């Protein structure tokens, strides 16, 4: 019975993604903290073959910036 249970656990683990992804909300929070500004838009796009969150923010000085945050790592790229 233990072997069956162990096999079931392994099979379920194989179905899970190999990595966690940064949510839209977490990416927006990161952009807001980094820029000190307000998020205007956020969209998921591919850049150089990897998924990133493209986030447009307006800074406290009124400047518009575009930040890209890697969906997998959460790092600004």
PDB file of N, CA, C and O in Angstrom:
ATOM      1  N   UNK A   1       0.813  -1.187   0.000  1.00  0.00           N
ATOM      2  CA  UNK A   1       0.000   0.000   0.000  1.00  0.00           C
ATOM      3  C   UNK A   1       0.865   1.262   0.000  1.00  0.00           C
ATOM      4  O   UNK A   1       0.510   2.247  -0.630  1.00  0.00           O
ATOM      5  N   UNK A   2       1.980   1.217   0.705  1.00  0.00           N
ATOM      6  CA  UNK A   2       2.875   2.374   0.737  1.00  0.00           C
ATOM      7  C   UNK A   2       3.460   2.663  -0.640  1.00  0.00           C
ATOM      8  O   UNK A   2       3.667   3.812  -1.002  1.00  0.00           O
ATOM      9  N   UNK A   3       3.730   1.629  -1.384  1.00  0.00           N
ATOM     10  CA  UNK A   3       4.289   1.812  -2.734  1.00  0.00           C
ATOM     11  C   UNK A   3       3.264   2.509  -3.617  1.00  0.00           C
ATOM     12  O   UNK A   3       3.591   3.426  -4.368  1.00  0.00           O
ATOM     13  N   UNK A   4       2.000   2.125  -3.514  1.00  0.00           N
ATOM     14  CA  UNK A   4       0.948   2.750  -4.308  1.00  0.00           C
ATOM     15  C   UNK A   4       0.818   4.223  -3.928  1.00  0.00           C
ATOM     16  O   UNK A   4       0.716   5.097  -4.790  1.00  0.00           O
ATOM     17  N   UNK A   5       0.856   4.510  -2.639  1.00  0.00           N
ATOM     18  CA  UNK A   5       0.755   5.896  -2.176  1.00  0.00           C
ATOM     19  C   UNK A   5       1.945   6.712  -2.671  1.00  0.00           C
ATOM     20  O   UNK A   5       1.789   7.859  -3.113  1.00  0.00           O
ATOM     21  N   UNK A   6       3.138   6.146  -2.608  1.00  0.00           N
ATOM     22  CA  UNK A   6       4.334   6.852  -3.075  1.00  0.00           C
ATOM     23  C   UNK A   6       4.242   7.119  -4.574  1.00  0.00           C
ATOM     24  O   UNK A   6       4.609   8.207  -5.041  1.00  0.00           O
ATOM     25  N   UNK A   7       3.764   6.148  -5.333  1.00  0.00           N
ATOM     26  CA  UNK A   7       3.600   6.342  -6.771  1.00  0.00           C
ATOM     27  C   UNK A   7       2.575   7.435  -7.073  1.00  0.00           C
ATOM     28  O   UNK A   7       2.762   8.238  -7.979  1.00  0.00           O
ATOM     29  N   UNK A   8       1.505   7.453  -6.312  1.00  0.00           N
ATOM     30  CA  UNK A   8       0.495   8.497  -6.497  1.00  0.00           C
ATOM     31  C   UNK A   8       1.079   9.885  -6.227  1.00  0.00           C
ATOM     32  O   UNK A   8       0.828  10.829  -6.967  1.00  0.00           O
ATOM     33  N   UNK A   9       1.863  10.014  -5.183  1.00  0.00           N
ATOM     34  CA  UNK A   9       2.499  11.301  -4.851  1.00  0.00           C
ATOM     35  C   UNK A   9       3.432  11.718  -5.978  1.00  0.00           C
ATOM     36  O   UNK A   9       3.430  12.879  -6.403  1.00  0.00           O
ATOM     37  N   UNK A  10       4.216  10.811  -6.493  1.00  0.00           N
ATOM     38  CA  UNK A  10       5.138  11.131  -7.583  1.00  0.00           C
ATOM     39  C   UNK A  10       4.389  11.543  -8.845  1.00  0.00           C
ATOM     40  O   UNK A  10       4.795  12.476  -9.545  1.00  0.00           O
ATOM     41  N   UNK A  11       3.294  10.861  -9.131  1.00  0.00           N
ATOM     42  CA  UNK A  11       2.513  11.194 -10.317  1.00  0.00           C
ATOM     43  C   UNK A  11       1.885  12.582 -10.184  1.00  0.00           C
ATOM     44  O   UNK A  11       1.881  13.366 -11.131  1.00  0.00           O
ATOM     45  N   UNK A  12       1.390  12.901  -9.006  1.00  0.00           N
ATOM     46  CA  UNK A  12       0.805  14.221  -8.785  1.00  0.00           C
ATOM     47  C   UNK A  12       1.866  15.315  -8.850  1.00  0.00           C
ATOM     48  O   UNK A  12       1.630  16.391  -9.393  1.00  0.00           O
ATOM     49  N   UNK A  13       3.044  15.040  -8.317  1.00  0.00           N
ATOM     50  CA  UNK A  13       4.132  16.013  -8.359  1.00  0.00           C
ATOM     51  C   UNK A  13       4.548  16.300  -9.798  1.00  0.00           C
ATOM     52  O   UNK A  13       4.909  17.430 -10.135  1.00  0.00           O
ATOM     53  N   UNK A  14       4.483  15.305 -10.653  1.00  0.00           N
ATOM     54  CA  UNK A  14       4.856  15.488 -12.053  1.00  0.00           C
ATOM     55  C   UNK A  14       3.871  16.406 -12.774  1.00  0.00           C
ATOM     56  O   UNK A  14       4.218  17.039 -13.771  1.00  0.00           O
ATOM     57  N   UNK A  15       2.668  16.508 -12.284  1.00  0.00           N
ATOM     58  CA  UNK A  15       1.661  17.356 -12.915  1.00  0.00           C
ATOM     59  C   UNK A  15       1.799  18.829 -12.528  1.00  0.00           C
ATOM     60  O   UNK A  15       1.287  19.705 -13.208  1.00  0.00           O
ATOM     61  N   UNK A  16       2.489  19.099 -11.430  1.00  0.00           N
ATOM     62  CA  UNK A  16       2.656  20.473 -10.970  1.00  0.00           C
ATOM     63  C   UNK A  16       3.696  21.195 -11.811  1.00  0.00           C
ATOM     64  O   UNK A  16       4.632  20.586 -12.316  1.00  0.00           O
ATOM     65  N   UNK A  17       3.567  22.511 -11.954  1.00  0.00           N
ATOM     66  CA  UNK A  17       4.584  23.252 -12.705  1.00  0.00           C
ATOM     67  C   UNK A  17       5.934  23.172 -12.003  1.00  0.00           C
ATOM     68  O   UNK A  17       5.996  23.080 -10.775  1.00  0.00           O
ATOM     69  N   UNK A  18       6.990  23.223 -12.795  1.00  0.00           N
ATOM     70  CA  UNK A  18       8.341  23.110 -12.249  1.00  0.00           C
ATOM     71  C   UNK A  18       8.743  24.363 -11.487  1.00  0.00           C
ATOM     72  O   UNK A  18       9.672  24.336 -10.703  1.00  0.00           O
ATOM     73  N   UNK A  19       8.058  25.463 -11.731  1.00  0.00           N
ATOM     74  CA  UNK A  19       8.401  26.714 -11.074  1.00  0.00           C
ATOM     75  C   UNK A  19       7.136  27.512 -10.804  1.00  0.00           C
ATOM     76  O   UNK A  19       6.125  27.364 -11.487  1.00  0.00           O
ATOM     77  N   UNK A  20       7.207  28.352  -9.807  1.00  0.00           N
ATOM     78  CA  UNK A  20       6.073  29.226  -9.522  1.00  0.00           C
ATOM     79  C   UNK A  20       6.190  30.475 -10.387  1.00  0.00           C
ATOM     80  O   UNK A  20       7.285  30.864 -10.781  1.00  0.00           O
ATOM     81  N   UNK A  21       5.075  31.077 -10.666  1.00  0.00           N
ATOM     82  CA  UNK A  21       5.088  32.295 -11.457  1.00  0.00           C
ATOM     83  C   UNK A  21       4.665  33.470 -10.591  1.00  0.00           C
ATOM     84  O   UNK A  21       3.871  33.318  -9.666  1.00  0.00           O
ATOM     85  N   UNK A  22       5.202  34.620 -10.923  1.00  0.00           N
ATOM     86  CA  UNK A  22       4.852  35.852 -10.239  1.00  0.00           C
ATOM     87  C   UNK A  22       3.473  36.297 -10.739  1.00  0.00           C
ATOM     88  O   UNK A  22       3.257  36.396 -11.947  1.00  0.00           O
ATOM     89  N   UNK A  23       2.576  36.569  -9.827  1.00  0.00           N
ATOM     90  CA  UNK A  23       1.228  36.968 -10.226  1.00  0.00           C
ATOM     91  C   UNK A  23       1.230  38.404 -10.757  1.00  0.00           C
ATOM     92  O   UNK A  23       2.158  39.177 -10.516  1.00  0.00           O
ATOM     93  N   UNK A  24       0.170  38.736 -11.453  1.00  0.00           N
ATOM     94  CA  UNK A  24      -0.020  40.096 -11.968  1.00  0.00           C
ATOM     95  C   UNK A  24       0.022  41.100 -10.811  1.00  0.00           C
ATOM     96  O   UNK A  24       0.645  42.151 -10.896  1.00  0.00           O
ATOM     97  N   UNK A  25      -0.645  40.764  -9.729  1.00  0.00           N
ATOM     98  CA  UNK A  25      -0.708  41.642  -8.558  1.00  0.00           C
ATOM     99  C   UNK A  25       0.674  41.831  -7.924  1.00  0.00           C
ATOM    100  O   UNK A  25       1.054  42.956  -7.565  1.00  0.00           O
ATOM    101  N   UNK A  26       1.433  40.735  -7.781  1.00  0.00           N
ATOM    102  CA  UNK A  26       2.787  40.828  -7.208  1.00  0.00           C
ATOM    103  C   UNK A  26       3.704  41.660  -8.100  1.00  0.00           C
ATOM    104  O   UNK A  26       4.524  42.435  -7.613  1.00  0.00           O
ATOM    105  N   UNK A  27       3.568  41.496  -9.417  1.00  0.00           N
ATOM    106  CA  UNK A  27       4.383  42.279 -10.349  1.00  0.00           C
ATOM    107  C   UNK A  27       4.041  43.765 -10.240  1.00  0.00           C
ATOM    108  O   UNK A  27       4.936  44.621 -10.239  1.00  0.00           O
ATOM    109  N   UNK A  28       2.759  44.071 -10.121  1.00  0.00           N
ATOM    110  CA  UNK A  28       2.345  45.469  -9.969  1.00  0.00           C
ATOM    111  C   UNK A  28       2.881  46.054  -8.670  1.00  0.00           C
ATOM    112  O   UNK A  28       3.363  47.195  -8.650  1.00  0.00           O
ATOM    113  N   UNK A  29       2.838  45.283  -7.594  1.00  0.00           N
ATOM    114  CA  UNK A  29       3.387  45.746  -6.308  1.00  0.00           C
ATOM    115  C   UNK A  29       4.880  46.026  -6.411  1.00  0.00           C
ATOM    116  O   UNK A  29       5.367  47.036  -5.907  1.00  0.00           O
ATOM    117  N   UNK A  30       5.609  45.138  -7.079  1.00  0.00           N
ATOM    118  CA  UNK A  30       7.048  45.320  -7.262  1.00  0.00           C
ATOM    119  C   UNK A  30       7.332  46.588  -8.061  1.00  0.00           C
ATOM    120  O   UNK A  30       8.209  47.381  -7.705  1.00  0.00           O
ATOM    121  N   UNK A  31       6.594  46.796  -9.136  1.00  0.00           N
ATOM    122  CA  UNK A  31       6.789  47.982  -9.968  1.00  0.00           C
ATOM    123  C   UNK A  31       6.490  49.253  -9.180  1.00  0.00           C
ATOM    124  O   UNK A  31       7.205  50.251  -9.291  1.00  0.00           O
ATOM    125  N   UNK A  32       5.437  49.213  -8.385  1.00  0.00           N
ATOM    126  CA  UNK A  32       5.061  50.387  -7.600  1.00  0.00           C
ATOM    127  C   UNK A  32       6.122  50.700  -6.549  1.00  0.00           C
ATOM    128  O   UNK A  32       6.505  51.859  -6.383  1.00  0.00           O
ATOM    129  N   UNK A  33       6.622  49.675  -5.864  1.00  0.00           N
ATOM    130  CA  UNK A  33       7.677  49.880  -4.861  1.00  0.00           C
ATOM    131  C   UNK A  33       8.954  50.395  -5.506  1.00  0.00           C
ATOM    132  O   UNK A  33       9.614  51.288  -4.978  1.00  0.00           O
ATOM    133  N   UNK A  34       9.312  49.829  -6.661  1.00  0.00           N
ATOM    134  CA  UNK A  34      10.554  50.198  -7.342  1.00  0.00           C
ATOM    135  C   UNK A  34      10.520  51.632  -7.850  1.00  0.00           C
ATOM    136  O   UNK A  34      11.481  52.377  -7.689  1.00  0.00           O
ATOM    137  N   UNK A  35       9.404  52.008  -8.446  1.00  0.00           N
ATOM    138  CA  UNK A  35       9.316  53.334  -9.069  1.00  0.00           C
ATOM    139  C   UNK A  35       8.849  54.412  -8.100  1.00  0.00           C
ATOM    140  O   UNK A  35       9.088  55.597  -8.329  1.00  0.00           O
ATOM    141  N   UNK A  36       8.163  54.007  -7.046  1.00  0.00           N
ATOM    142  CA  UNK A  36       7.572  54.968  -6.135  1.00  0.00           C
ATOM    143  C   UNK A  36       6.336  55.632  -6.719  1.00  0.00           C
ATOM    144  O   UNK A  36       5.802  56.577  -6.162  1.00  0.00           O
ATOM    145  N   UNK A  37       5.904  55.137  -7.860  1.00  0.00           N
ATOM    146  CA  UNK A  37       4.791  55.758  -8.573  1.00  0.00           C
ATOM    147  C   UNK A  37       3.534  54.927  -8.570  1.00  0.00           C
ATOM    148  O   UNK A  37       3.331  54.075  -7.705  1.00  0.00           O
ATOM    149  N   UNK A  38       2.704  55.170  -9.567  1.00  0.00           N
ATOM    150  CA  UNK A  38       1.406  54.521  -9.690  1.00  0.00           C
ATOM    151  C   UNK A  38       1.366  53.719 -10.984  1.00  0.00           C
ATOM    152  O   UNK A  38       1.780  54.187 -12.037  1.00  0.00           O
ATOM    153  N   UNK A  39       0.858  52.500 -10.912  1.00  0.00           N
ATOM    154  CA  UNK A  39       0.760  51.623 -12.079  1.00  0.00           C
ATOM    155  C   UNK A  39      -0.368  52.109 -12.984  1.00  0.00           C
ATOM    156  O   UNK A  39      -1.481  52.358 -12.535  1.00  0.00           O
ATOM    157  N   UNK A  40      -0.042  52.273 -14.267  1.00  0.00           N
ATOM    158  CA  UNK A  40      -1.040  52.677 -15.262  1.00  0.00           C
ATOM    159  C   UNK A  40      -1.591  51.470 -16.003  1.00  0.00           C
ATOM    160  O   UNK A  40      -2.810  51.320 -16.153  1.00  0.00           O
ATOM    161  N   UNK A  41      -0.690  50.618 -16.520  1.00  0.00           N
ATOM    162  CA  UNK A  41      -1.105  49.411 -17.244  1.00  0.00           C
ATOM    163  C   UNK A  41      -0.155  48.272 -16.913  1.00  0.00           C
ATOM    164  O   UNK A  41       0.995  48.489 -16.527  1.00  0.00           O
ATOM    165  N   UNK A  42      -0.660  47.073 -17.107  1.00  0.00           N
ATOM    166  CA  UNK A  42       0.177  45.882 -16.935  1.00  0.00           C
ATOM    167  C   UNK A  42      -0.314  44.822 -17.906  1.00  0.00           C
ATOM    168  O   UNK A  42      -1.524  44.613 -18.054  1.00  0.00           O
ATOM    169  N   UNK A  43       0.638  44.199 -18.611  1.00  0.00           N
ATOM    170  CA  UNK A  43       0.281  43.122 -19.540  1.00  0.00           C
ATOM    171  C   UNK A  43       1.405  42.099 -19.575  1.00  0.00           C
ATOM    172  O   UNK A  43       2.564  42.420 -19.348  1.00  0.00           O
ATOM    173  N   UNK A  44       1.025  40.869 -19.887  1.00  0.00           N
ATOM    174  CA  UNK A  44       2.002  39.786 -20.005  1.00  0.00           C
ATOM    175  C   UNK A  44       2.401  39.669 -21.468  1.00  0.00           C
ATOM    176  O   UNK A  44       1.543  39.514 -22.340  1.00  0.00           O
ATOM    177  N   UNK A  45       3.728  39.749 -21.725  1.00  0.00           N
ATOM    178  CA  UNK A  45       4.232  39.685 -23.095  1.00  0.00           C
ATOM    179  C   UNK A  45       5.468  38.793 -23.123  1.00  0.00           C
ATOM    180  O   UNK A  45       6.020  38.432 -22.085  1.00  0.00           O
ATOM    181  N   UNK A  46       5.908  38.435 -24.344  1.00  0.00           N
ATOM    182  CA  UNK A  46       7.164  37.698 -24.526  1.00  0.00           C
ATOM    183  C   UNK A  46       8.240  38.654 -24.991  1.00  0.00           C
ATOM    184  O   UNK A  46       8.022  39.437 -25.906  1.00  0.00           O
ATOM    185  N   UNK A  47       9.399  38.605 -24.347  1.00  0.00           N
ATOM    186  CA  UNK A  47      10.555  39.409 -24.729  1.00  0.00           C
ATOM    187  C   UNK A  47      11.751  38.472 -24.790  1.00  0.00           C
ATOM    188  O   UNK A  47      12.081  37.818 -23.793  1.00  0.00           O
ATOM    189  N   UNK A  48      12.381  38.396 -25.945  1.00  0.00           N
ATOM    190  CA  UNK A  48      13.532  37.498 -26.136  1.00  0.00           C
ATOM    191  C   UNK A  48      13.224  36.072 -25.704  1.00  0.00           C
ATOM    192  O   UNK A  48      14.035  35.400 -25.075  1.00  0.00           O
ATOM    193  N   UNK A  49      12.001  35.619 -25.995  1.00  0.00           N
ATOM    194  CA  UNK A  49      11.627  34.241 -25.727  1.00  0.00           C
ATOM    195  C   UNK A  49      11.187  33.937 -24.310  1.00  0.00           C
ATOM    196  O   UNK A  49      10.887  32.801 -23.983  1.00  0.00           O
ATOM    197  N   UNK A  50      11.138  34.944 -23.442  1.00  0.00           N
ATOM    198  CA  UNK A  50      10.687  34.670 -22.077  1.00  0.00           C
ATOM    199  C   UNK A  50       9.487  35.557 -21.736  1.00  0.00           C
ATOM    200  O   UNK A  50       9.345  36.661 -22.235  1.00  0.00           O
ATOM    201  N   UNK A  51       8.645  35.038 -20.862  1.00  0.00           N
ATOM    202  CA  UNK A  51       7.462  35.773 -20.439  1.00  0.00           C
ATOM    203  C   UNK A  51       7.842  36.830 -19.413  1.00  0.00           C
ATOM    204  O   UNK A  51       8.575  36.538 -18.454  1.00  0.00           O
ATOM    205  N   UNK A  52       7.348  38.037 -19.628  1.00  0.00           N
ATOM    206  CA  UNK A  52       7.572  39.128 -18.683  1.00  0.00           C
ATOM    207  C   UNK A  52       6.269  39.892 -18.489  1.00  0.00           C
ATOM    208  O   UNK A  52       5.378  39.864 -19.345  1.00  0.00           O
ATOM    209  N   UNK A  53       6.175  40.549 -17.354  1.00  0.00           N
ATOM    210  CA  UNK A  53       5.111  41.509 -17.129  1.00  0.00           C
ATOM    211  C   UNK A  53       5.634  42.856 -17.597  1.00  0.00           C
ATOM    212  O   UNK A  53       6.678  43.308 -17.140  1.00  0.00           O
ATOM    213  N   UNK A  54       4.926  43.506 -18.519  1.00  0.00           N
ATOM    214  CA  UNK A  54       5.282  44.841 -19.001  1.00  0.00           C
ATOM    215  C   UNK A  54       4.379  45.808 -18.252  1.00  0.00           C
ATOM    216  O   UNK A  54       3.157  45.778 -18.399  1.00  0.00           O
ATOM    217  N   UNK A  55       4.998  46.661 -17.435  1.00  0.00           N
ATOM    218  CA  UNK A  55       4.228  47.515 -16.542  1.00  0.00           C
ATOM    219  C   UNK A  55       4.579  48.976 -16.801  1.00  0.00           C
ATOM    220  O   UNK A  55       5.747  49.365 -16.743  1.00  0.00           O
ATOM    221  N   UNK A  56       3.561  49.758 -17.094  1.00  0.00           N
ATOM    222  CA  UNK A  56       3.749  51.196 -17.312  1.00  0.00           C
ATOM    223  C   UNK A  56       3.353  51.898 -16.019  1.00  0.00           C
ATOM    224  O   UNK A  56       2.262  51.664 -15.480  1.00  0.00           O
ATOM    225  N   UNK A  57       4.265  52.740 -15.505  1.00  0.00           N
ATOM    226  CA  UNK A  57       4.007  53.474 -14.274  1.00  0.00           C
ATOM    227  C   UNK A  57       4.240  54.962 -14.494  1.00  0.00           C
ATOM    228  O   UNK A  57       4.980  55.357 -15.393  1.00  0.00           O
ATOM    229  N   UNK A  58       3.600  55.778 -13.670  1.00  0.00           N
ATOM    230  CA  UNK A  58       3.887  57.205 -13.655  1.00  0.00           C
ATOM    231  C   UNK A  58       4.548  57.485 -12.309  1.00  0.00           C
ATOM    232  O   UNK A  58       4.038  57.108 -11.255  1.00  0.00           O
ATOM    233  N   UNK A  59       5.734  58.111 -12.357  1.00  0.00           N
ATOM    234  CA  UNK A  59       6.521  58.382 -11.156  1.00  0.00           C
ATOM    235  C   UNK A  59       5.953  59.595 -10.421  1.00  0.00           C
ATOM    236  O   UNK A  59       5.154  60.353 -10.983  1.00  0.00           O
ATOM    237  N   UNK A  60       6.394  59.815  -9.193  1.00  0.00           N
ATOM    238  CA  UNK A  60       5.951  61.002  -8.461  1.00  0.00           C
ATOM    239  C   UNK A  60       6.307  62.313  -9.186  1.00  0.00           C
ATOM    240  O   UNK A  60       5.647  63.324  -8.977  1.00  0.00           O
ATOM    241  N   UNK A  61       7.317  62.288 -10.044  1.00  0.00           N
ATOM    242  CA  UNK A  61       7.703  63.474 -10.814  1.00  0.00           C
ATOM    243  C   UNK A  61       6.861  63.632 -12.079  1.00  0.00           C
ATOM    244  O   UNK A  61       7.066  64.554 -12.855  1.00  0.00           O
ATOM    245  N   UNK A  62       5.946  62.690 -12.320  1.00  0.00           N
ATOM    246  CA  UNK A  62       5.094  62.757 -13.493  1.00  0.00           C
ATOM    247  C   UNK A  62       5.682  62.104 -14.733  1.00  0.00           C
ATOM    248  O   UNK A  62       5.106  62.194 -15.815  1.00  0.00           O
ATOM    249  N   UNK A  63       6.817  61.432 -14.593  1.00  0.00           N
ATOM    250  CA  UNK A  63       7.448  60.738 -15.723  1.00  0.00           C
ATOM    251  C   UNK A  63       6.806  59.367 -15.897  1.00  0.00           C
ATOM    252  O   UNK A  63       6.472  58.694 -14.927  1.00  0.00           O
ATOM    253  N   UNK A  64       6.645  58.961 -17.144  1.00  0.00           N
ATOM    254  CA  UNK A  64       6.114  57.625 -17.435  1.00  0.00           C
ATOM    255  C   UNK A  64       7.291  56.690 -17.693  1.00  0.00           C
ATOM    256  O   UNK A  64       8.185  57.010 -18.468  1.00  0.00           O
ATOM    257  N   UNK A  65       7.299  55.565 -17.000  1.00  0.00           N
ATOM    258  CA  UNK A  65       8.350  54.554 -17.161  1.00  0.00           C
ATOM    259  C   UNK A  65       7.700  53.221 -17.511  1.00  0.00           C
ATOM    260  O   UNK A  65       6.567  52.954 -17.106  1.00  0.00           O
ATOM    261  N   UNK A  66       8.451  52.407 -18.239  1.00  0.00           N
ATOM    262  CA  UNK A  66       8.008  51.044 -18.528  1.00  0.00           C
ATOM    263  C   UNK A  66       9.003  50.091 -17.878  1.00  0.00           C
ATOM    264  O   UNK A  66      10.201  50.168 -18.137  1.00  0.00           O
ATOM    265  N   UNK A  67       8.494  49.233 -17.012  1.00  0.00           N
ATOM    266  CA  UNK A  67       9.319  48.231 -16.343  1.00  0.00           C
ATOM    267  C   UNK A  67       8.925  46.864 -16.866  1.00  0.00           C
ATOM    268  O   UNK A  67       7.759  46.631 -17.209  1.00  0.00           O
ATOM    269  N   UNK A  68       9.886  45.964 -16.932  1.00  0.00           N
ATOM    270  CA  UNK A  68       9.612  44.574 -17.319  1.00  0.00           C
ATOM    271  C   UNK A  68      10.063  43.683 -16.180  1.00  0.00           C
ATOM    272  O   UNK A  68      11.207  43.776 -15.745  1.00  0.00           O
ATOM    273  N   UNK A  69       9.166  42.825 -15.743  1.00  0.00           N
ATOM    274  CA  UNK A  69       9.464  41.912 -14.639  1.00  0.00           C
ATOM    275  C   UNK A  69       9.295  40.491 -15.133  1.00  0.00           C
ATOM    276  O   UNK A  69       8.244  40.122 -15.660  1.00  0.00           O
ATOM    277  N   UNK A  70      10.360  39.698 -14.981  1.00  0.00           N
ATOM    278  CA  UNK A  70      10.351  38.303 -15.408  1.00  0.00           C
ATOM    279  C   UNK A  70       9.274  37.540 -14.638  1.00  0.00           C
ATOM    280  O   UNK A  70       9.216  37.609 -13.413  1.00  0.00           O
ATOM    281  N   UNK A  71       8.409  36.853 -15.366  1.00  0.00           N
ATOM    282  CA  UNK A  71       7.289  36.124 -14.771  1.00  0.00           C
ATOM    283  C   UNK A  71       7.784  35.005 -13.867  1.00  0.00           C
ATOM    284  O   UNK A  71       7.183  34.724 -12.821  1.00  0.00           O
ATOM    285  N   UNK A  72       8.883  34.368 -14.214  1.00  0.00           N
ATOM    286  CA  UNK A  72       9.384  33.228 -13.446  1.00  0.00           C
ATOM    287  C   UNK A  72      10.168  33.653 -12.213  1.00  0.00           C
ATOM    288  O   UNK A  72       9.934  33.172 -11.123  1.00  0.00           O
ATOM    289  N   UNK A  73      11.104  34.601 -12.393  1.00  0.00           N
ATOM    290  CA  UNK A  73      11.999  34.964 -11.291  1.00  0.00           C
ATOM    291  C   UNK A  73      11.513  36.148 -10.463  1.00  0.00           C
ATOM    292  O   UNK A  73      11.929  36.311  -9.324  1.00  0.00           O
ATOM    293  N   UNK A  74      10.685  36.996 -11.055  1.00  0.00           N
ATOM    294  CA  UNK A  74      10.256  38.203 -10.352  1.00  0.00           C
ATOM    295  C   UNK A  74      11.277  39.331 -10.426  1.00  0.00           C
ATOM    296  O   UNK A  74      11.072  40.387  -9.833  1.00  0.00           O
ATOM    297  N   UNK A  75      12.347  39.108 -11.185  1.00  0.00           N
ATOM    298  CA  UNK A  75      13.407  40.118 -11.297  1.00  0.00           C
ATOM    299  C   UNK A  75      13.052  41.128 -12.385  1.00  0.00           C
ATOM    300  O   UNK A  75      12.461  40.783 -13.394  1.00  0.00           O
ATOM    301  N   UNK A  76      13.458  42.375 -12.155  1.00  0.00           N
ATOM    302  CA  UNK A  76      13.279  43.401 -13.178  1.00  0.00           C
ATOM    303  C   UNK A  76      14.327  43.159 -14.256  1.00  0.00           C
ATOM    304  O   UNK A  76      15.507  42.980 -13.949  1.00  0.00           O
ATOM    305  N   UNK A  77      13.875  43.123 -15.497  1.00  0.00           N
ATOM    306  CA  UNK A  77      14.804  42.875 -16.628  1.00  0.00           C
ATOM    307  C   UNK A  77      14.824  44.052 -17.557  1.00  0.00           C
ATOM    308  O   UNK A  77      13.958  44.890 -17.565  1.00  0.00           O
TER     309      UNK A  77
END
